[in-house]
mmCIF file of C-alpha atoms in Angstrom:
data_model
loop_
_atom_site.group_PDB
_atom_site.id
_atom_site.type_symbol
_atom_site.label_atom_id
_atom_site.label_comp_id
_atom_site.label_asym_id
_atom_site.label_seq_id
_atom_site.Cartn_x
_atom_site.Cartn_y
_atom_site.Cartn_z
ATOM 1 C CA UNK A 1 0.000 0.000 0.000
ATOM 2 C CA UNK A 2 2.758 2.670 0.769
ATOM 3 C CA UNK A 3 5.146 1.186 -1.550
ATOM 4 C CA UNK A 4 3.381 1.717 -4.608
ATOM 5 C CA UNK A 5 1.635 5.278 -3.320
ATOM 6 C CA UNK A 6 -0.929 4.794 -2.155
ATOM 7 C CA UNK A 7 -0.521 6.548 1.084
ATOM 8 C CA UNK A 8 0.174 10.427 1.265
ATOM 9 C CA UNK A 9 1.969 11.541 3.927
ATOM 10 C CA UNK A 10 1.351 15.047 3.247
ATOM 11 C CA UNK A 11 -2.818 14.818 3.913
ATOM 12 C CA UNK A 12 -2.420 11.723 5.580
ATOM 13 C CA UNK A 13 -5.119 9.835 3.469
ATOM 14 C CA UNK A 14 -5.086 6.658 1.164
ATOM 15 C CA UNK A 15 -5.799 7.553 -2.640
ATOM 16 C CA UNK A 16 -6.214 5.783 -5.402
ATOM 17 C CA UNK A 17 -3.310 5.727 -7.820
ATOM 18 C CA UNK A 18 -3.432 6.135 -11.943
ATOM 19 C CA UNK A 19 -0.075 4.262 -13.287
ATOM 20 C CA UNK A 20 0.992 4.676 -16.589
ATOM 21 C CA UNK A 21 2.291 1.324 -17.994
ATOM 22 C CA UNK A 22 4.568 2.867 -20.480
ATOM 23 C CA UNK A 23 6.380 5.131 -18.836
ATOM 24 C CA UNK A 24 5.546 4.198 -15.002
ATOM 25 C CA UNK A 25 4.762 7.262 -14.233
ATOM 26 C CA UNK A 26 1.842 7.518 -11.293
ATOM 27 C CA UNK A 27 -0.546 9.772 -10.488
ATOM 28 C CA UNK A 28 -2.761 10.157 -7.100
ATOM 29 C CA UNK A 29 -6.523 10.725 -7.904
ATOM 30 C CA UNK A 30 -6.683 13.408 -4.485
ATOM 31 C CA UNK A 31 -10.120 12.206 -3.864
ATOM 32 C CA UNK A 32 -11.786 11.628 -0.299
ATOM 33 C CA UNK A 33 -14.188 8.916 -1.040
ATOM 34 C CA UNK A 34 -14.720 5.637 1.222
ATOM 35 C CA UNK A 35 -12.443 4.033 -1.295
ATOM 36 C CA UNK A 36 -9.655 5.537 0.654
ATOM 37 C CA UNK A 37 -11.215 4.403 3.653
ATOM 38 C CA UNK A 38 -10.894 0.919 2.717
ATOM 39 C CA UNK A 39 -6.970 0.133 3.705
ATOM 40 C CA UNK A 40 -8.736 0.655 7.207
ATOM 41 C CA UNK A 41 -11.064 -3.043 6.751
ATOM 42 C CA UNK A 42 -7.646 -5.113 6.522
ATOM 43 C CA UNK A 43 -7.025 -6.257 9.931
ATOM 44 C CA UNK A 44 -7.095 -8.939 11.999
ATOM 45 C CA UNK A 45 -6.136 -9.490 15.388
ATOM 46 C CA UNK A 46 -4.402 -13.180 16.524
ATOM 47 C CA UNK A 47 -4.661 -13.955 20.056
ATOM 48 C CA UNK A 48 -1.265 -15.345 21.959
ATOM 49 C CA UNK A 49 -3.533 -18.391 22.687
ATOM 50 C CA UNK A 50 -4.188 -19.782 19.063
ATOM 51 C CA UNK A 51 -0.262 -19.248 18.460
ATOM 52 C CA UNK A 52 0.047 -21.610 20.501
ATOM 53 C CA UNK A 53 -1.443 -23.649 18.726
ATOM 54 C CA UNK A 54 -0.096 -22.859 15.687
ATOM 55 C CA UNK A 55 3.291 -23.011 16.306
ATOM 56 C CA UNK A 56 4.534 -23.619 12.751
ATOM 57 C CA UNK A 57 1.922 -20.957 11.464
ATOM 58 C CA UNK A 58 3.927 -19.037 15.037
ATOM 59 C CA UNK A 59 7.849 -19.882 13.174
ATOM 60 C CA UNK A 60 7.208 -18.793 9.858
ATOM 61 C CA UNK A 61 5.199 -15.325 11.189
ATOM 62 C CA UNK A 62 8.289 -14.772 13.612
ATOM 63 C CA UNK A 63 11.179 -15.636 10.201
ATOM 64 C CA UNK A 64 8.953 -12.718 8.450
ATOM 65 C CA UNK A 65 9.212 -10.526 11.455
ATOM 66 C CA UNK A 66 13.068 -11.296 11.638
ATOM 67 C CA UNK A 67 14.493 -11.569 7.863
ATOM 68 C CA UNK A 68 11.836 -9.511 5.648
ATOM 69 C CA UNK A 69 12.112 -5.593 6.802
ATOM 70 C CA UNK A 70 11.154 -4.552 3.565
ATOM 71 C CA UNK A 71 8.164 -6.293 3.984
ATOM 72 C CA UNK A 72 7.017 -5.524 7.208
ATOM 73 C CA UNK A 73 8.204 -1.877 6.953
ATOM 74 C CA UNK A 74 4.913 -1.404 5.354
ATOM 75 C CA UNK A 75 2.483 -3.005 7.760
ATOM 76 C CA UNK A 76 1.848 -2.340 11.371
ATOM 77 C CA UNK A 77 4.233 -3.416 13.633
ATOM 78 C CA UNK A 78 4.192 -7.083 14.361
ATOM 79 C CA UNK A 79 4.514 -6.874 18.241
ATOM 80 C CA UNK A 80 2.774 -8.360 21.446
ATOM 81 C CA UNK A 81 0.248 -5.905 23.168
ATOM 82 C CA UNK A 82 -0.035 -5.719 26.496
ATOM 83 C CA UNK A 83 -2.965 -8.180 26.580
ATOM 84 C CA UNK A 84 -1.195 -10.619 24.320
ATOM 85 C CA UNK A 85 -2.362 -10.162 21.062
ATOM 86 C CA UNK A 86 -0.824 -9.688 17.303
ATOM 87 C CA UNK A 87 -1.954 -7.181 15.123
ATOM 88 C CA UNK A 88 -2.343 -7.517 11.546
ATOM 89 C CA UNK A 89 -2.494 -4.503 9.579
ATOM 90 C CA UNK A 90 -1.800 -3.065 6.546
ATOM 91 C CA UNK A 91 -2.363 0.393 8.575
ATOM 92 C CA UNK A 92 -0.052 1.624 10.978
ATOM 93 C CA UNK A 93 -1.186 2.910 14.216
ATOM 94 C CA UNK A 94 -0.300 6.582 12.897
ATOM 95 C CA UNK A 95 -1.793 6.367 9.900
ATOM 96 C CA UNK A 96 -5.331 4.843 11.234
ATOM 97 C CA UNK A 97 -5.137 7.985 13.622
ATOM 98 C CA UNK A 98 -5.028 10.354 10.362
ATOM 99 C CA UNK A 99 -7.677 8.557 8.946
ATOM 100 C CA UNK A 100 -9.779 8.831 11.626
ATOM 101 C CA UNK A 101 -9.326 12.504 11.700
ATOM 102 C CA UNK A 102 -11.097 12.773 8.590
ATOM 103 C CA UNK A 103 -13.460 9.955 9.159
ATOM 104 C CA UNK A 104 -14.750 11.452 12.519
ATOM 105 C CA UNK A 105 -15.345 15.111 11.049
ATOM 106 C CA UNK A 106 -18.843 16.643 10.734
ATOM 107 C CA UNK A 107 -17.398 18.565 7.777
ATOM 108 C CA UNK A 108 -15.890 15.383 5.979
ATOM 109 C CA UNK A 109 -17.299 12.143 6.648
ATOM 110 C CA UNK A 110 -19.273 11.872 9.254
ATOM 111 C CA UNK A 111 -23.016 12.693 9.380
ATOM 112 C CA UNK A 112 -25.814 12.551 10.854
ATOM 113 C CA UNK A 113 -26.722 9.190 9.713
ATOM 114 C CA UNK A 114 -23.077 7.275 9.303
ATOM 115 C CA UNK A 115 -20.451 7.234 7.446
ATOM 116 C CA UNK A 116 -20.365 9.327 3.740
ATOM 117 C CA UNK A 117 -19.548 7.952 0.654
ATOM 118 C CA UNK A 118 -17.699 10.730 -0.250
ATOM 119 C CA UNK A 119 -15.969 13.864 2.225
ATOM 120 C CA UNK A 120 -18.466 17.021 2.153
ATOM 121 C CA UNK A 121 -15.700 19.249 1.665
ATOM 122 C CA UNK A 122 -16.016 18.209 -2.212
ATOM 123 C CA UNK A 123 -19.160 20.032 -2.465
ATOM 124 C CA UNK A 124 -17.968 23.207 -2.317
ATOM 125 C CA UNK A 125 -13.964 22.263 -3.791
ATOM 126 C CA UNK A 126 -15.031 19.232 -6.558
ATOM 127 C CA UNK A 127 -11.678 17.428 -7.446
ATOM 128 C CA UNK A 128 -11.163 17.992 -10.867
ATOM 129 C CA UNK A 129 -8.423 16.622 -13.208
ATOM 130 C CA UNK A 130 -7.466 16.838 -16.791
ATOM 131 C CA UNK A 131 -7.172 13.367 -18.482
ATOM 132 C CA UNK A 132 -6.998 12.353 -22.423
ATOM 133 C CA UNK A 133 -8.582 15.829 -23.233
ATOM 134 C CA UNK A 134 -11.261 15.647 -21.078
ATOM 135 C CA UNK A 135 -11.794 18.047 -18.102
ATOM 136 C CA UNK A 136 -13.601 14.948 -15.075
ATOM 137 C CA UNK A 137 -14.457 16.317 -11.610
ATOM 138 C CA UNK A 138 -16.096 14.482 -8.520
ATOM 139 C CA UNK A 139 -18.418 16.735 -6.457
ATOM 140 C CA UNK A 140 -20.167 15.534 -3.406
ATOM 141 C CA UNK A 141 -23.689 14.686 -4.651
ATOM 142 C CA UNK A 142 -25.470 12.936 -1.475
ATOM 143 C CA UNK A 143 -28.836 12.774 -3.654
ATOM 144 C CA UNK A 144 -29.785 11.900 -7.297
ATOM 145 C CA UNK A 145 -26.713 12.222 -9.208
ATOM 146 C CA UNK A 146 -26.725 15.570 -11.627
ATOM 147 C CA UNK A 147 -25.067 13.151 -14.252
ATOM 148 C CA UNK A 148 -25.920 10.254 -16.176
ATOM 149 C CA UNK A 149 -22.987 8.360 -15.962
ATOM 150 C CA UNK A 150 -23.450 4.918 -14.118
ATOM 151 C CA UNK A 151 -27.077 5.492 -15.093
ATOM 152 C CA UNK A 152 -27.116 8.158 -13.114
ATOM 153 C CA UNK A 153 -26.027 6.799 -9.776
ATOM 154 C CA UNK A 154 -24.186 8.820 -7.035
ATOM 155 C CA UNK A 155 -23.734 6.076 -4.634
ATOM 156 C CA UNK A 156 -19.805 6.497 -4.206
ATOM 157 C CA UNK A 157 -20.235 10.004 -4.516
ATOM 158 C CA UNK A 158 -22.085 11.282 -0.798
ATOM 159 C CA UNK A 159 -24.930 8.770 0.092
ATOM 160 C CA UNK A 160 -24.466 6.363 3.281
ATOM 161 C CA UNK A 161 -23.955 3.012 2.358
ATOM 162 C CA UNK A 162 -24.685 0.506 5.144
ATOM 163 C CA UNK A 163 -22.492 -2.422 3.865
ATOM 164 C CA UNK A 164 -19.061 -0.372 4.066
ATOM 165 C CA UNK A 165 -20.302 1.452 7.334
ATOM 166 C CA UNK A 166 -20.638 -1.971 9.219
ATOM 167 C CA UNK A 167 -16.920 -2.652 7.979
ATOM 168 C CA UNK A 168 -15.528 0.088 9.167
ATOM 169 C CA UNK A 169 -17.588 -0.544 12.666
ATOM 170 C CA UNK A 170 -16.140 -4.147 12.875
ATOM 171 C CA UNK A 171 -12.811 -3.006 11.644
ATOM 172 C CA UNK A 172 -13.052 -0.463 14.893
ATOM 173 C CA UNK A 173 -13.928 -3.251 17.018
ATOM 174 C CA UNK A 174 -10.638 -5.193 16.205
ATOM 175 C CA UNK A 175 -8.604 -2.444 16.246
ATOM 176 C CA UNK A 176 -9.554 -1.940 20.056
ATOM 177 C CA UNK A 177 -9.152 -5.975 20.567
ATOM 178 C CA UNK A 178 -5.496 -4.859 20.317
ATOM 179 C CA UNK A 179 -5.048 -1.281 21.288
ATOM 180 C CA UNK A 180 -7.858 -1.397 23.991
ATOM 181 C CA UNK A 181 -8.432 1.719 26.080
ATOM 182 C CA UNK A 182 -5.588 3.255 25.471
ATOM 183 C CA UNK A 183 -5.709 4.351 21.926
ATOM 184 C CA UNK A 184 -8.280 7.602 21.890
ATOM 185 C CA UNK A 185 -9.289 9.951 19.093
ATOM 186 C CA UNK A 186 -11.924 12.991 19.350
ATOM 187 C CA UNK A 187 -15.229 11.859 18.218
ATOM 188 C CA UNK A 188 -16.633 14.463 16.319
ATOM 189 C CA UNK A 189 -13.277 15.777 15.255
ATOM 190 C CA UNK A 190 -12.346 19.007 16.974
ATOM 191 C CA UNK A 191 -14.771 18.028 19.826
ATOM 192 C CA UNK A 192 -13.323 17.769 23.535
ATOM 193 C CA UNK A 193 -14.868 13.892 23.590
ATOM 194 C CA UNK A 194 -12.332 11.989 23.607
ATOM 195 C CA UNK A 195 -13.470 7.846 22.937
ATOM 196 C CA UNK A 196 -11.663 4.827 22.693
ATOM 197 C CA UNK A 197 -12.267 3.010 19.429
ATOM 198 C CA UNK A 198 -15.128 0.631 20.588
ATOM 199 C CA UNK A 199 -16.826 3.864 21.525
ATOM 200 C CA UNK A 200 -16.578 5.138 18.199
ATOM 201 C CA UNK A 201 -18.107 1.785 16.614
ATOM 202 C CA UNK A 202 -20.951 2.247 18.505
ATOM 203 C CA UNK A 203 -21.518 5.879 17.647
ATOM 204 C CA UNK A 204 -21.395 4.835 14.128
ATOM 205 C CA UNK A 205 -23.575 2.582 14.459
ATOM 206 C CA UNK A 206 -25.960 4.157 16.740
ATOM 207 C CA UNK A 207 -25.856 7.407 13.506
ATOM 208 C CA UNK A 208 -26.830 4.639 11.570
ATOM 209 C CA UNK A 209 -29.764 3.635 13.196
ATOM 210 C CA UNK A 210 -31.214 6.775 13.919
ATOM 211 C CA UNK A 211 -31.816 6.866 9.959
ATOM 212 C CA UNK A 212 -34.933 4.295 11.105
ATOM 213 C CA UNK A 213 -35.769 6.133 14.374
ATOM 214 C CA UNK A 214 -38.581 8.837 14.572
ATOM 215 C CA UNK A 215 -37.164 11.875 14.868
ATOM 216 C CA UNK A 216 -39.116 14.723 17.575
ATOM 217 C CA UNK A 217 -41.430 15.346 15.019
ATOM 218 C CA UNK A 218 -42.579 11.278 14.749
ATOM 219 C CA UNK A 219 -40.985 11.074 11.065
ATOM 220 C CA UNK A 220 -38.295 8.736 10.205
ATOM 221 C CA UNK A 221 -35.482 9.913 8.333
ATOM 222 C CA UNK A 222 -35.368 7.157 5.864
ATOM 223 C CA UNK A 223 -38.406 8.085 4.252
ATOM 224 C CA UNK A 224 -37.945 11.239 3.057
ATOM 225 C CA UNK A 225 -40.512 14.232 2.745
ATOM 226 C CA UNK A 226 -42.452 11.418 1.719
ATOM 227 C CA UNK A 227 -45.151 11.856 4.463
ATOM 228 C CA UNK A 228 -47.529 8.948 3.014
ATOM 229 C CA UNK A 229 -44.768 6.708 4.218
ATOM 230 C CA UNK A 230 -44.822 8.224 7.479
ATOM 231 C CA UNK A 231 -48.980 8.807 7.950
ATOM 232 C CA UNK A 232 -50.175 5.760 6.158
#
């Protein structure tokens, strides 16, 4: 993932990355969508217990640890937490915390209702590139897409989407299997609440859910300004 670019340092976000097979040149396409939330939903967590176990599955993790640097130089750290587990991760502990920055702000990702498809800062600064003579831009579009292409479907461009929300919920709950209490980030994002990450899962998830609850008014958001659905 950080070998080949797809990391940037300098906004501390995954992109995706445009490589030219000709001349290997690469380009990062600079834009905040879920897809660069998704280096996140690679981890697993191995208890001391099944190593155990496991021992040659154990010998040949620990001959990686000790002879291929270049490998794990790119990974999170293959060490034992204080409640004995292994963490594996294609995201360092760093780089999850930049992440979450972004993830966790009212003026990016998060809303209301979960987790957006796409940061809200592009509705106001679309990303826009030049390819092949063509002038492209993404712009946050959390409703019915202004475009036709895909049919006109703006799924990956603002709309919640339940399937990657839940990863990044379960992904939050391993993460604290081997962090645990310890490992805090503001939730919002600029906020003074400070919450472990199993806190933030269920925040998530708890936006999410609200999309089914009746609001003050006795409407659930879900349905709209359709009021039928809500009266009927």
């Amino acid at each position: 993932v950080e070998s080949n670019g797809l990391w940037d340092q300098e906004s501390g976000f995954f992109y995706d990355v445009m490589r030219n097979d000709f001349t290997g040149d690469q380009l990062h396409i600079k834009v905040r969508s879920m897809v660069g939330l998704m280096p996140v939903f690679a981890v697993a967590v191995i208890p001391e217990d099944l190593l155990e176990i496991l021992p040659n599955f154990a010998r040949r993790m620990q001959w990686v640890i000790d002879f291929r640097s270049d490998l794990i130089g790119n990974i999170a750290p293959l060490m034992r937490s204080k409640n004995g587990n292994y963490l594996l991760s294609i995201t360092t502990q760093s780089q999850l915390k930049q992440v979450l920055s972004r993830v966790l702000d009212e003026n990016q990702f998060l809303s209301q209702y979960g987790i957006r498809s796409l940061s809200k800062e592009h509705e106001n600064s679309p990303y826009e590139m030049f390819w092949e003579g063509q002038n492209l831009s993404v712009k946050y579009e959390p409703a019915e897409s202004s475009s036709a292409m895909f049919g006109g479907n703006s799924n990956w461009r603002g709309p919640i989407w339940f399937p990657v929300n839940m990863l990044m919920v379960e992904s939050l709950q391993i993460y604290h299997r081997y962090y645990g209490n310890d490992f805090r980030v503001p939730c919002p994002t600029n906020s003074t609440q400070m919450m472990d990450l199993q806190a933030v899962s269920l925040e998530i998830g708890h936006r999410l859910l609200s999309i089914f609850e009746k609001n003050a008014q006795g409407i659930r958001p879900v349905n709209g300004n359709q009021t039928s659905l809500s009266t009927d």
